[in-house]
Coordinates of C-alpha atoms and ligand atoms in Angstrom, one line a residue:
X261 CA 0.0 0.0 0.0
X262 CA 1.0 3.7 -0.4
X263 CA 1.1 5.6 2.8
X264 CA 1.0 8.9 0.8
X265 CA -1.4 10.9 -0.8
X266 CA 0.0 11.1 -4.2
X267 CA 1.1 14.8 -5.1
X268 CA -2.1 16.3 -7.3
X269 CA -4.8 15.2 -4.4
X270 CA -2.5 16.0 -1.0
X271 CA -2.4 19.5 -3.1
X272 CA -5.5 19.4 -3.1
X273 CA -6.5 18.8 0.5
X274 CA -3.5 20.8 2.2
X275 CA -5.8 24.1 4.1
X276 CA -3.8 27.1 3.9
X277 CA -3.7 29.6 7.0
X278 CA -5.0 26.8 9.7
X279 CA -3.9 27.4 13.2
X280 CA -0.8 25.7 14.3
X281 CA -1.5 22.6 16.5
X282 CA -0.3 24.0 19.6
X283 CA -2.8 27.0 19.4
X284 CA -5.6 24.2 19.0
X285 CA -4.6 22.3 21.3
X286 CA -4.8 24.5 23.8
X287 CA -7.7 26.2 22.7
X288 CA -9.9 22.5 22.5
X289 CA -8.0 20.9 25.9
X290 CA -9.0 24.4 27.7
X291 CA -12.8 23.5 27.1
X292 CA -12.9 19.9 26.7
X293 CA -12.1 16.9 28.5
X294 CA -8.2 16.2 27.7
X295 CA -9.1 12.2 27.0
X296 CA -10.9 13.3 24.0
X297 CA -8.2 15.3 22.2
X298 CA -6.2 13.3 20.7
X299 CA -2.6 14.3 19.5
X300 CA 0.4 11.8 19.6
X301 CA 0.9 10.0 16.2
X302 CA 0.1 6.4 17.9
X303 CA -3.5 7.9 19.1
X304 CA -3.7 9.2 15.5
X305 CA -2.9 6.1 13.6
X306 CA -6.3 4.6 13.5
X307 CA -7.8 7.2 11.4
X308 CA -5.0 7.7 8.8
X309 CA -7.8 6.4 5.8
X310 CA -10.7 4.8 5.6
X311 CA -11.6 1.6 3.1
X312 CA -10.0 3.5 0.2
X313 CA -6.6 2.9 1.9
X314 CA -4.6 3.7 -1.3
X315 CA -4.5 7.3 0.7
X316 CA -3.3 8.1 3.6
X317 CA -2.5 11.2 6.0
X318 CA -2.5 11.6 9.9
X319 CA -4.7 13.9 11.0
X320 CA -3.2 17.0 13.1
X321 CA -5.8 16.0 15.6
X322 CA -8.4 13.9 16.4
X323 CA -11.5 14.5 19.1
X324 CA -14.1 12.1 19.9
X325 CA -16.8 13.7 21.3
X326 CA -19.7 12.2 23.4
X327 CA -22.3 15.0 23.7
X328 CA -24.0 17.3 21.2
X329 CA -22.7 19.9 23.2
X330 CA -19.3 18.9 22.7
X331 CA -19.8 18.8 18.7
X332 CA -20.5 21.9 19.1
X333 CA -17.3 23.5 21.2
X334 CA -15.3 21.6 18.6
X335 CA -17.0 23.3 15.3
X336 CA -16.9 26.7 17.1
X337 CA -13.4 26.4 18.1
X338 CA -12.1 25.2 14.3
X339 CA -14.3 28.0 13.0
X340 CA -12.8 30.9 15.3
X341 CA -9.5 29.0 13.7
X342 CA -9.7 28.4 10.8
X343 CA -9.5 25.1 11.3
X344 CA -10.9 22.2 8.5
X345 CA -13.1 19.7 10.1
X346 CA -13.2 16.3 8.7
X347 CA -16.3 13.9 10.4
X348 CA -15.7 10.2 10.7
X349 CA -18.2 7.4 11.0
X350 CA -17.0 4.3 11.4
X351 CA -14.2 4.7 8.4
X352 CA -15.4 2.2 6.2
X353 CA -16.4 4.6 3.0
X354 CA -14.6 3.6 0.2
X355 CA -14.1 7.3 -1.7
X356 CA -11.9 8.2 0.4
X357 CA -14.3 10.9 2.3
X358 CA -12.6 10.7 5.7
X359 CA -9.2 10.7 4.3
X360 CA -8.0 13.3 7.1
X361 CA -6.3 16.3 6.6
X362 CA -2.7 17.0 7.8
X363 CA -3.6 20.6 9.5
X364 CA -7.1 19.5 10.0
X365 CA -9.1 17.7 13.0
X366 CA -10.1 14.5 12.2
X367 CA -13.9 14.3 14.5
X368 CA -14.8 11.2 15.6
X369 CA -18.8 10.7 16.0
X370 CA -17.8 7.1 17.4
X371 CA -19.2 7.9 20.6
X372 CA -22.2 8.5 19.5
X373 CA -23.4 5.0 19.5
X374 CA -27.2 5.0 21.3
X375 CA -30.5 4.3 20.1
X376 CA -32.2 6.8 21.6
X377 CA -36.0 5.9 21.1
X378 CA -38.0 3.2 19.2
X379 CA -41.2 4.4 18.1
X380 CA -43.2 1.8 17.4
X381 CA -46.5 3.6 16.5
X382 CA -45.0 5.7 14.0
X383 CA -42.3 3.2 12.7
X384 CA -39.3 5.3 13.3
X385 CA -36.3 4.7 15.6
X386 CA -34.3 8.2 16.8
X387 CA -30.4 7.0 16.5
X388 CA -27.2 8.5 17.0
X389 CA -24.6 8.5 14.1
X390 CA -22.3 6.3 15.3
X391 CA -25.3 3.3 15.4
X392 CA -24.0 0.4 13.0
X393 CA -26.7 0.4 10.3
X394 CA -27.0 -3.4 11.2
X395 CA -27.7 -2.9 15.0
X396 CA -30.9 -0.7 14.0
X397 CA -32.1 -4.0 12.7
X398 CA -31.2 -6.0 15.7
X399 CA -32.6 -3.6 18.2
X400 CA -36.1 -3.9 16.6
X401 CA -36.0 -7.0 15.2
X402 CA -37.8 -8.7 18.3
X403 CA -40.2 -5.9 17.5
X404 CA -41.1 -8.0 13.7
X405 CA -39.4 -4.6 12.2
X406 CA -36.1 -4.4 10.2
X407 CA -34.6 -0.7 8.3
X408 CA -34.4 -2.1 4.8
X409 CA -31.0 0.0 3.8
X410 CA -28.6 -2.8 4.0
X411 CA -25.1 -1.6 2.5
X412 CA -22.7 -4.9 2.2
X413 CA -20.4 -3.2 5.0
X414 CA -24.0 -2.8 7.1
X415 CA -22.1 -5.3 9.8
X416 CA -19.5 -2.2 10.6
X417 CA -20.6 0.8 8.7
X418 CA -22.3 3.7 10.9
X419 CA -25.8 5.1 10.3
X420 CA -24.2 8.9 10.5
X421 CA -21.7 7.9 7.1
X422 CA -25.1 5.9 5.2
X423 CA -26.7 9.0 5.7
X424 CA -23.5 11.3 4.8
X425 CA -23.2 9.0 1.8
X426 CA -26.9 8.1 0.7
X427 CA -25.8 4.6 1.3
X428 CA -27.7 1.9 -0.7
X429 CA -27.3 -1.7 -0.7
X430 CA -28.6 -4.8 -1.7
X431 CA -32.6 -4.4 -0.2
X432 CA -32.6 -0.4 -1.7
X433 CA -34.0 -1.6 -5.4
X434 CA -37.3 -2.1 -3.7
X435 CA -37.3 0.0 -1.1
X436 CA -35.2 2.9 -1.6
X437 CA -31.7 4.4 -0.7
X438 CA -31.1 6.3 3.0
X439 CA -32.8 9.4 1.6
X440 CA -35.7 7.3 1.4
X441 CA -35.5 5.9 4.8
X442 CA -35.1 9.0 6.7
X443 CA -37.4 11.4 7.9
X444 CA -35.4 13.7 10.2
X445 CA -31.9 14.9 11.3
X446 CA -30.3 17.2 14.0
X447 CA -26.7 18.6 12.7
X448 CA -24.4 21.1 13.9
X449 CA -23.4 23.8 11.6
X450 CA -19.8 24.7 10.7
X451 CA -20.0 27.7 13.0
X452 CA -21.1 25.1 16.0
X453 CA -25.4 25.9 15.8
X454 CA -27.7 22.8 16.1
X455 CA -30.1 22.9 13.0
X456 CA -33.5 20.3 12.9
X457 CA -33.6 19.2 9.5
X458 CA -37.0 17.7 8.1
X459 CA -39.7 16.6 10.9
X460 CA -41.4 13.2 12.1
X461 CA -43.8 14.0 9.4
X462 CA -43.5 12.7 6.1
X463 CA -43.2 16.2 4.4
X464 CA -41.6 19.2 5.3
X465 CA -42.4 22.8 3.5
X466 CA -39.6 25.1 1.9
X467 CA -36.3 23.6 0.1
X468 CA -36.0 19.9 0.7
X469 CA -32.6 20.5 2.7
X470 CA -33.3 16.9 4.2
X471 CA -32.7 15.7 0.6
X472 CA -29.3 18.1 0.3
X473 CA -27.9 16.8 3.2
X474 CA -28.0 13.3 2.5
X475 CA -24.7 12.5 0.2
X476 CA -22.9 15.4 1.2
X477 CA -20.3 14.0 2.1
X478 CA -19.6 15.8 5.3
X479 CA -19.2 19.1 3.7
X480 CA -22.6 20.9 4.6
X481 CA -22.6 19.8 8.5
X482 CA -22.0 17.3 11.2
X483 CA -24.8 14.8 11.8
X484 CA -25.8 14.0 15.4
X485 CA -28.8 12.6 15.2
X486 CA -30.7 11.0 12.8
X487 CA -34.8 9.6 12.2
X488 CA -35.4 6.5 10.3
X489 CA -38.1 4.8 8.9
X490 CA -38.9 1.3 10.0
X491 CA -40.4 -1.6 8.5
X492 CA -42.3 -4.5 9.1
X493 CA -40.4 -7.6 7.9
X494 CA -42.3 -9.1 5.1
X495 CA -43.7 -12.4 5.7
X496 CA -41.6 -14.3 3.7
X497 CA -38.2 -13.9 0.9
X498 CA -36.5 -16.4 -1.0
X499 CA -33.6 -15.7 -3.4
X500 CA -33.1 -17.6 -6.8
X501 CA -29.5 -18.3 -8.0
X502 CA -29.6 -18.1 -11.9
X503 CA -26.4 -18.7 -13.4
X504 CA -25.1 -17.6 -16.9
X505 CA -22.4 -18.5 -19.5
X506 CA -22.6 -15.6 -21.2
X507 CA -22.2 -12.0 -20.0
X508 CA -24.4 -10.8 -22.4
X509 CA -27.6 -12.8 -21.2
X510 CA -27.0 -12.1 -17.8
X511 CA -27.4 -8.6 -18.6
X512 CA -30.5 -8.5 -20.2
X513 CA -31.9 -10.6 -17.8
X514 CA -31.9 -7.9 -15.2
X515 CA -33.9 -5.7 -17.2
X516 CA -36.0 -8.3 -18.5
X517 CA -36.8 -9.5 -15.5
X518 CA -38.4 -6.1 -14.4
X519 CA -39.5 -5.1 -17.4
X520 CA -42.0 -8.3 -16.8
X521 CA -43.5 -5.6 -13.9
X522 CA -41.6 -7.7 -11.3
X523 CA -39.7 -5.7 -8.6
X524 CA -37.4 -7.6 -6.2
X525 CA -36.0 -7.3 -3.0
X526 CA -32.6 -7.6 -4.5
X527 CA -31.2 -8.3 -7.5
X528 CA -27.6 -8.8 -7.4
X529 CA -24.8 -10.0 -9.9
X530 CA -21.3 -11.6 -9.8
X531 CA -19.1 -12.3 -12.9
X532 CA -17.0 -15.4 -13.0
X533 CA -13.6 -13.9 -11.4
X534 CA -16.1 -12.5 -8.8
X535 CA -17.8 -16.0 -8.2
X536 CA -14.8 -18.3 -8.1
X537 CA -12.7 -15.6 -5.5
X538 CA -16.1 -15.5 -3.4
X539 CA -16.8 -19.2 -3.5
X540 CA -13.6 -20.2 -2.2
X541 CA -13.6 -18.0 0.5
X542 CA -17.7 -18.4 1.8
X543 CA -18.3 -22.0 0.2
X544 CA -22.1 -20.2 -0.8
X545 CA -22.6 -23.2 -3.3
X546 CA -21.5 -20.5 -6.5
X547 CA -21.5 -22.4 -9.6
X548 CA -17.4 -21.7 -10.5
X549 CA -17.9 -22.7 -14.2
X550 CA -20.4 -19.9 -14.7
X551 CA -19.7 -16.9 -16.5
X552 CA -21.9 -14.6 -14.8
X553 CA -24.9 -15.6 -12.0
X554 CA -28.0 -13.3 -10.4
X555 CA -29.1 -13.7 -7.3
X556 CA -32.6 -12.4 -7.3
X557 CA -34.6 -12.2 -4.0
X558 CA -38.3 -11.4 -4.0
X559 CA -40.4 -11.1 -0.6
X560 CA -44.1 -10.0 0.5
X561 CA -46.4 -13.2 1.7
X562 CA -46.4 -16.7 0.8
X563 CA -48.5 -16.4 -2.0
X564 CA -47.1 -13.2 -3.5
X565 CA -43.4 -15.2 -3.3
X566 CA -44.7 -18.1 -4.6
X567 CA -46.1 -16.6 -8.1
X568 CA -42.9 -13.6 -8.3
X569 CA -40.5 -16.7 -8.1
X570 CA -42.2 -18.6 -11.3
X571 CA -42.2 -15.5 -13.3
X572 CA -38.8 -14.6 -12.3
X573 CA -37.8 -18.5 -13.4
X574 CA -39.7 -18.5 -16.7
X575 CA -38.0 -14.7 -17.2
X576 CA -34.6 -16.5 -16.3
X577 CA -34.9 -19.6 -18.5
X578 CA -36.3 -16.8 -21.5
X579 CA -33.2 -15.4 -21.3
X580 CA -30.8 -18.1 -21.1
X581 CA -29.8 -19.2 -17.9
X582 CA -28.0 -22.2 -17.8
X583 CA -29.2 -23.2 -14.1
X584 CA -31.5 -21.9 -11.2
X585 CA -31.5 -22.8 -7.9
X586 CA -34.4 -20.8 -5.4
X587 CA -32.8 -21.2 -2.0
X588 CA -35.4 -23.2 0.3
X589 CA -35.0 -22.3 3.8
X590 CA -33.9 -19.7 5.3
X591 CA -30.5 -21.2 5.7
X592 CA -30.0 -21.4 2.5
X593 CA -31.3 -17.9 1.2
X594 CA -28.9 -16.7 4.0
X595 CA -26.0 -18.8 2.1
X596 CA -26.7 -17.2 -0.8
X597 CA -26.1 -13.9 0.7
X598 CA -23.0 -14.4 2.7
X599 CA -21.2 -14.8 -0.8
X600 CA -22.5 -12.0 -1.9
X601 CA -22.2 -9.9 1.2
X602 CA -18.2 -11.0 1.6
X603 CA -17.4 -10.4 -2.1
X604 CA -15.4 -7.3 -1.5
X605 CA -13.4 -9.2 1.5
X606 CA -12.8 -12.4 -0.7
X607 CA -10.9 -10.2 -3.5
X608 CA -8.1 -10.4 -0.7
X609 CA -7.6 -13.7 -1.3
X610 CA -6.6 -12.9 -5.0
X611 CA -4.7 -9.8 -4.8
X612 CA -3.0 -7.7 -2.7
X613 CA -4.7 -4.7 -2.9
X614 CA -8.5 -3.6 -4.9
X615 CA -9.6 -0.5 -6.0
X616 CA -13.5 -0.4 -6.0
X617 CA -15.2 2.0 -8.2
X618 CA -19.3 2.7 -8.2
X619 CA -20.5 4.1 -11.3
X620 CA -24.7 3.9 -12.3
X621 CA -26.3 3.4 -15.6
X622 CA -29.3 2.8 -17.0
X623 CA -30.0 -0.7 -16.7
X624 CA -30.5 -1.8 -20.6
X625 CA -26.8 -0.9 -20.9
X626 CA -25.7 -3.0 -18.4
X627 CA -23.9 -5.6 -21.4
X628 CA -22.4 -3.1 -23.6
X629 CA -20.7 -1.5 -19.9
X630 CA -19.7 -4.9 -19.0
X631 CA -18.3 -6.0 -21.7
X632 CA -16.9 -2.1 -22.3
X633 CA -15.1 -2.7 -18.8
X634 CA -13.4 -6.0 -20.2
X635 CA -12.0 -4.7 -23.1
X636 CA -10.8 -1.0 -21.1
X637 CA -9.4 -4.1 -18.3
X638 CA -7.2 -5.1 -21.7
X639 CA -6.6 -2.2 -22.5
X640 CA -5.0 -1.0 -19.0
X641 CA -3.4 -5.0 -18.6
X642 CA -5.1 -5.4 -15.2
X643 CA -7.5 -7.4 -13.8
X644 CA -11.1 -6.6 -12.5
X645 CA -13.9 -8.1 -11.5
X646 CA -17.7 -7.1 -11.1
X647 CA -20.0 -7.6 -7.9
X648 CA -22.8 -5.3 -8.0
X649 CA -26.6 -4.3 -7.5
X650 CA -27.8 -4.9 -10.9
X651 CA -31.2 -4.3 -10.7
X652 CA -30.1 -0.4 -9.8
X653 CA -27.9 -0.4 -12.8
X654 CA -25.2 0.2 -10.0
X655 CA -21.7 -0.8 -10.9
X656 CA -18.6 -2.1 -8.6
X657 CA -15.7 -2.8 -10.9
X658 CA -13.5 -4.1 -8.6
X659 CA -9.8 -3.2 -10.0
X660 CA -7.1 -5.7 -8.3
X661 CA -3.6 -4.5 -8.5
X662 CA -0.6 -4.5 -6.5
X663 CA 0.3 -0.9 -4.8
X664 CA 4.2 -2.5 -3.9
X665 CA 4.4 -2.5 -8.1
X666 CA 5.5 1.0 -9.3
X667 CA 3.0 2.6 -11.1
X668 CA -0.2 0.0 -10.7
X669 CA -1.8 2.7 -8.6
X670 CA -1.6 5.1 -10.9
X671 CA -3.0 2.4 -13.7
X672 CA -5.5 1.8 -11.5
X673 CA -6.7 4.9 -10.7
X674 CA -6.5 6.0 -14.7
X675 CA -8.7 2.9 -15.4
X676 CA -11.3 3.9 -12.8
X677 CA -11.8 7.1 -14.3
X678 CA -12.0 5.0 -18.1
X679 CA -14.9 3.1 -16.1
X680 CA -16.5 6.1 -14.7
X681 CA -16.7 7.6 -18.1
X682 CA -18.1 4.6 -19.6
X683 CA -21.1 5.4 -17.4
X684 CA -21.4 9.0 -18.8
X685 CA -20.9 7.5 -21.9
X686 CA -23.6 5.5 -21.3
X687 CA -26.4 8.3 -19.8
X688 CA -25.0 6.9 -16.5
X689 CA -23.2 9.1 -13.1
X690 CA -19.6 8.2 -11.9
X691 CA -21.1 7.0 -8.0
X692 CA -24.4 5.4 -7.4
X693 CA -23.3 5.3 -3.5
X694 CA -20.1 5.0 -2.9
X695 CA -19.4 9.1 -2.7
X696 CA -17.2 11.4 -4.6
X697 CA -14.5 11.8 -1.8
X698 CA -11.2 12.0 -3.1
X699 CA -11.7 8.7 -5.8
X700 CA -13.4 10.7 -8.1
X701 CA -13.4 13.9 -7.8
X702 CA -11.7 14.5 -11.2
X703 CA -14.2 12.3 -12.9
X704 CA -17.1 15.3 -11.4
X705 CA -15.2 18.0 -13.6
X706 CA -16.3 15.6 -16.5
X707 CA -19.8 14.9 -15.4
X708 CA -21.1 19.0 -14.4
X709 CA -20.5 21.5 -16.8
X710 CA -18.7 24.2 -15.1
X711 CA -22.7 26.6 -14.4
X712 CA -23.6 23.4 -12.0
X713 CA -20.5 23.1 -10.4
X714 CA -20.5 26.6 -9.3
X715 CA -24.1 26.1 -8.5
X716 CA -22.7 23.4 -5.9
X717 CA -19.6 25.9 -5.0
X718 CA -22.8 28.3 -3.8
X719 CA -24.7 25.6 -2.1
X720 CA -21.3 25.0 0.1
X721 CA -20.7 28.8 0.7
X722 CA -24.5 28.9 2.1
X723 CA -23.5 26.4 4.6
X724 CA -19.7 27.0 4.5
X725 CA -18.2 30.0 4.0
X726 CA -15.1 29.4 5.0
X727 CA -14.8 25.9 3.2
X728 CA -14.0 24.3 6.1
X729 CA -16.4 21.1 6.0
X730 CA -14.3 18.4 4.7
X731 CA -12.5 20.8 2.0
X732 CA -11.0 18.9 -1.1
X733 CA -13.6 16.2 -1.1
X734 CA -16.7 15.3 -3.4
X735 CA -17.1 18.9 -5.4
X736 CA -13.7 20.1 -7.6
X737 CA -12.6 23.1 -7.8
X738 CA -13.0 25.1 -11.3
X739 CA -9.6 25.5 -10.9
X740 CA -9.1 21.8 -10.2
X741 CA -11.3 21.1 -13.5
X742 CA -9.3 23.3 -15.6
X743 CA -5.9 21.6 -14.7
X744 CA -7.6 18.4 -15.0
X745 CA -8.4 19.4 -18.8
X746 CA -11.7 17.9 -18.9
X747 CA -14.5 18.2 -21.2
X748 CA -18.1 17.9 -20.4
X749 CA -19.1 14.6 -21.5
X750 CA -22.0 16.4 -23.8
X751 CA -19.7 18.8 -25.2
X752 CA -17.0 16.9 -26.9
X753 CA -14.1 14.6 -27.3
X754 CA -13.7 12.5 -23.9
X755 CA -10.7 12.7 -22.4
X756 CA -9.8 9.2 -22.4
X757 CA -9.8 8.5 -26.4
X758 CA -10.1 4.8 -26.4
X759 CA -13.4 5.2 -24.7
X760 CA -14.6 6.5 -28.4
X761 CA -15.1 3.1 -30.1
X762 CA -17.1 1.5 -26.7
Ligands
FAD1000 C1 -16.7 -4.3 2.3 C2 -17.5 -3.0 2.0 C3 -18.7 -3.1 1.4 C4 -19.5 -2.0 1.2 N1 -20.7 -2.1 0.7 C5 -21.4 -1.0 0.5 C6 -22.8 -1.1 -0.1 O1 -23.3 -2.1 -0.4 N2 -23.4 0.1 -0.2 C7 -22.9 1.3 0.1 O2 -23.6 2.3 -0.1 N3 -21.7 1.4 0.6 C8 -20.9 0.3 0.8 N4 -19.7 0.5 1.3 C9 -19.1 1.8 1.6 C10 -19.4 2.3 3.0 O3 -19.5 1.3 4.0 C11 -20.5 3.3 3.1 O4 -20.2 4.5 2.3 C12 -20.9 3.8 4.5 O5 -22.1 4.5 4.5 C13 -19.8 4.6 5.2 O6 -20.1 4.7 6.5 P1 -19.0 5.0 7.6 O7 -19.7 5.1 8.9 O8 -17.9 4.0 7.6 O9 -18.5 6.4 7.1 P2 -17.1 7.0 7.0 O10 -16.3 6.2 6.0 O11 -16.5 7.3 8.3 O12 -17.4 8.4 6.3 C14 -18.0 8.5 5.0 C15 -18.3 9.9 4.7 O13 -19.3 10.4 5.6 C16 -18.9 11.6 6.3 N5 -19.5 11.4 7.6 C17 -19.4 10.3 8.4 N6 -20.1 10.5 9.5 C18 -20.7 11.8 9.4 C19 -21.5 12.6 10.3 N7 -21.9 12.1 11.4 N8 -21.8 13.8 9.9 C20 -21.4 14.3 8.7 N9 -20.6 13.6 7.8 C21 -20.2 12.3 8.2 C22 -17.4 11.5 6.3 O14 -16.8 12.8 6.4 C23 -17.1 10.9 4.9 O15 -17.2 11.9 3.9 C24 -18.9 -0.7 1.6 C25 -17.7 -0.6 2.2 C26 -17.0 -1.8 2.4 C27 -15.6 -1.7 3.1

């Protein structure tokens, strides 16, 4: 791994004019408790990157605060300084948007790991940030209720990042992405205010700020507190395994399958080198002569299962599959999951190091991007392979290289921009949950003509003058753009050429 931000992007995150760390220091230790103010590099260590560990920097200083009121003296502190403020969930993002900053605090919402109230008349649970999406589920579950966002990472990722991210997952095709799950949240401004943002009813009057909060990315405010829907767990779910020899057919399967009207729970797909790393890690039953294979779940009652699974099989065999399998028990379907859930964890097995990238497209494109990615993996000599919510049209190329080998990083992270550009190519968007963070924040200058970015640059200055939210991350610079040389994607030549023939 490389424990430096390469050059362009450390640029890019360096905050000119902050106040030394001794100045902070004393300024956050004088009006907080000195246990959570964190300074010496083996305290700091811990939060040098998140998933995207390609990048890395130690934070000047870390806090974990436990109380609102605490958030708060640590935002009006930085402010008075000058100080950029990077939040931190659990760390798990993989865009690189908790990357700390070198003369920034890194602030921890760790602490903040309570359910605060379950409110079983109104289906909604009141949860701190720092609440693993998964333990929402597990604290109601006796309760017959479940929250259906289910990113992969939902075993360690934190309800604050979903919502910082608009997390999906594997459940979100049916019923939605965080922003859909969410009704309310409490944040602290940049300049240390607590703000209520949406209400316990379903609809709030004036600018949907609810909606503009969630995805962005820690640069608009810290979130403290957060209201989520809650749902009843349906009845019944059984997933079908539907295998594939040919990339192609796989493809059009997922649209096929709901252009038939059905929607499922999850639709899902793995390519071979995806099936044959995650089979021999989980032992999921994955058919490893497969080229390509779906899981697709469908749930509601009995009866409503029972005739969505036949149509989904006679969609299947329509379009070629070379075997289904519809899990029987519970057991079974949960089988079927585990390979999918430990897909990204399995590509360790095969290679030292992956670089996961997120793009979306429209779902009847889902071959030509495919088989586009094999033929740009080719083209760039390295391998990848493709685990991903199909039915969303919601890519992860996974690219596998080796950051010891001099230049495969910088391979790598010139074939993730190919790929994100594919999906403009395709009337797709370079992140369909993932984040912009650092990852891609070249590939935005591509995707928003220069009137919207600055349209975003006036969003941030309504919340942030200073820029001191997470600065560098998720929205470029125009300046940024124009050094980057790109192109809006409508306007003209792309600026990788080989992406012209795919
Ligand atoms: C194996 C694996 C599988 C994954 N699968 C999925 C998946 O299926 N779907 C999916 O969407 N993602 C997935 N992810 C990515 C990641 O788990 C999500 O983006 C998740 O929402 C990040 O949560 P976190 O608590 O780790 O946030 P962090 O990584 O700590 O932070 C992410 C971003 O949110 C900001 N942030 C965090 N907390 C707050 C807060 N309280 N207030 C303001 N800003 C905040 C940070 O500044 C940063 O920009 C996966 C990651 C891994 C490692």
């Amino acid at each position: 791994m490389s424990d430096v931000i390469s050059g362009e992007r450390a640029a890019a995150l360096d905050a000119d004019g902050a106040a030394s760390k001794a100045t902070l220091v004393a300024a956050l230790t004088a009006a907080l408790p000195h246990d959570i103010v964190l300074t010496d590099e083996e305290s700091l260590r811990p939060f040098e990157c998140d998933g995207l560990s390609a990048y890395r920097a130690l934070p000047m200083i870390a806090v974990l605060p436990a109380t609102v009121a605490q958030v708060q003296t640590v935002m009006r502190i930085c402010h008075a300084h000058d100080t950029p403020v990077v939040a931190r969930g659990a760390g798990t993002g993989l865009s690189g948007g908790a990357l700390p900053l070198e003369k920034g605090v890194l602030l921890s919402l760790a602490k903040f790991n309570r359910i605060v109230d379950i409110d079983t008349d109104n289906l909604r649970a009141t949860v701190q940030p720092g609440v693993r999406n998964l333990a929402i589920s597990e604290a109601v579950d006796h309760l017959g209720l479940y929250y259906a966002p289910d990113p992969s990472s939902q075993i360690a990722c934190s309800i604050g990042g979903n919502v910082a991210e608009n997390s999906g997952g594997v459940h979100c095709l049916k019923y939605g992405l965080t922003t859909h799950n969410i009704v309310r949240l409490e944040i602290v401004t940049v300049e240390g205010e607590r703000l209520t943002i949406g209400s316990d009813a379903l609809d709030t009057p004036g600018y949907d700020l609810l909606a503009l909060m969630t995805g962005s990315e820690g640069l608009l405010g810290v979130i403290v507190e957060i209201v989520v829907k809650l749902l009843p767990k349906p009845e019944l779910a059984r997933v079908a395994l539907i295998a594939f020899d040919d990339l192609r057919a796989a493809g059009n399967a997922v649209a096929d399958i709901i252009k038939a009207g059905i929607i499922p729970a999850g639709l899902e797909m793995l390519d071979s080198p995806a099936i044959v790393a995650t089979e021999a890690f989980v032992h999921a039953g994955y058919p490893t002569d497969a080229t390509a294979i779906l899981l697709c779940e469908v749930d509601g009652t009995t009866a409503e299962v029972d005739e969505d699974m036949a149509r989904v099989q006679a969609v299947a065999e329509a379009s070629g599959a070379t075997e289904i399998r519809v899990s029987r028990d519970d057991a079974e379907r949960a089988l079927f999951w585990a390979g999918r859930k430990a897909a990204f964890p399995a590509m360790g097995r095969i290679s030292p190091d992956y670089y996961c990238m997120d793009g979306t497209i429209p779902r009847a494109a889902l071959s030509d991007v495919l088989i586009g990615i094999a033929e740009l993996s080719e083209h760039y000599g390295q391998r990848v392979a493709n685990v991903f919510h199909a039915g969303d049209g919601n890519l992860h190329p996974l690219i596998l290289y080796d950051a010891n080998q001099p230049g495969e990083l910088e391979r790598t992270e010139a074939f993730g921009g190919a790929i994100c550009e594919l999906c403009l190519k395709h009337g797709g968007t370079i992140t369909g949950e993932h984040g912009v963070g650092v990852e891609k924040i070249d590939q935005m200058c591509v995707q928003f003509p220069t009137a919207e970015l600055q349209q975003f640059h006036a969003v941030k200055a309504a919340f942030d003058e200073k820029t001191l939210l997470n600065p560098g991350k998720a929205v470029p610079t125009l300046h940024r753009c124009a050094e980057f040389g790109a192109m809006h994607v409508h306007n003209g030549a792309l600026p990788f050429p080989e992406l012209e023939r795919l």
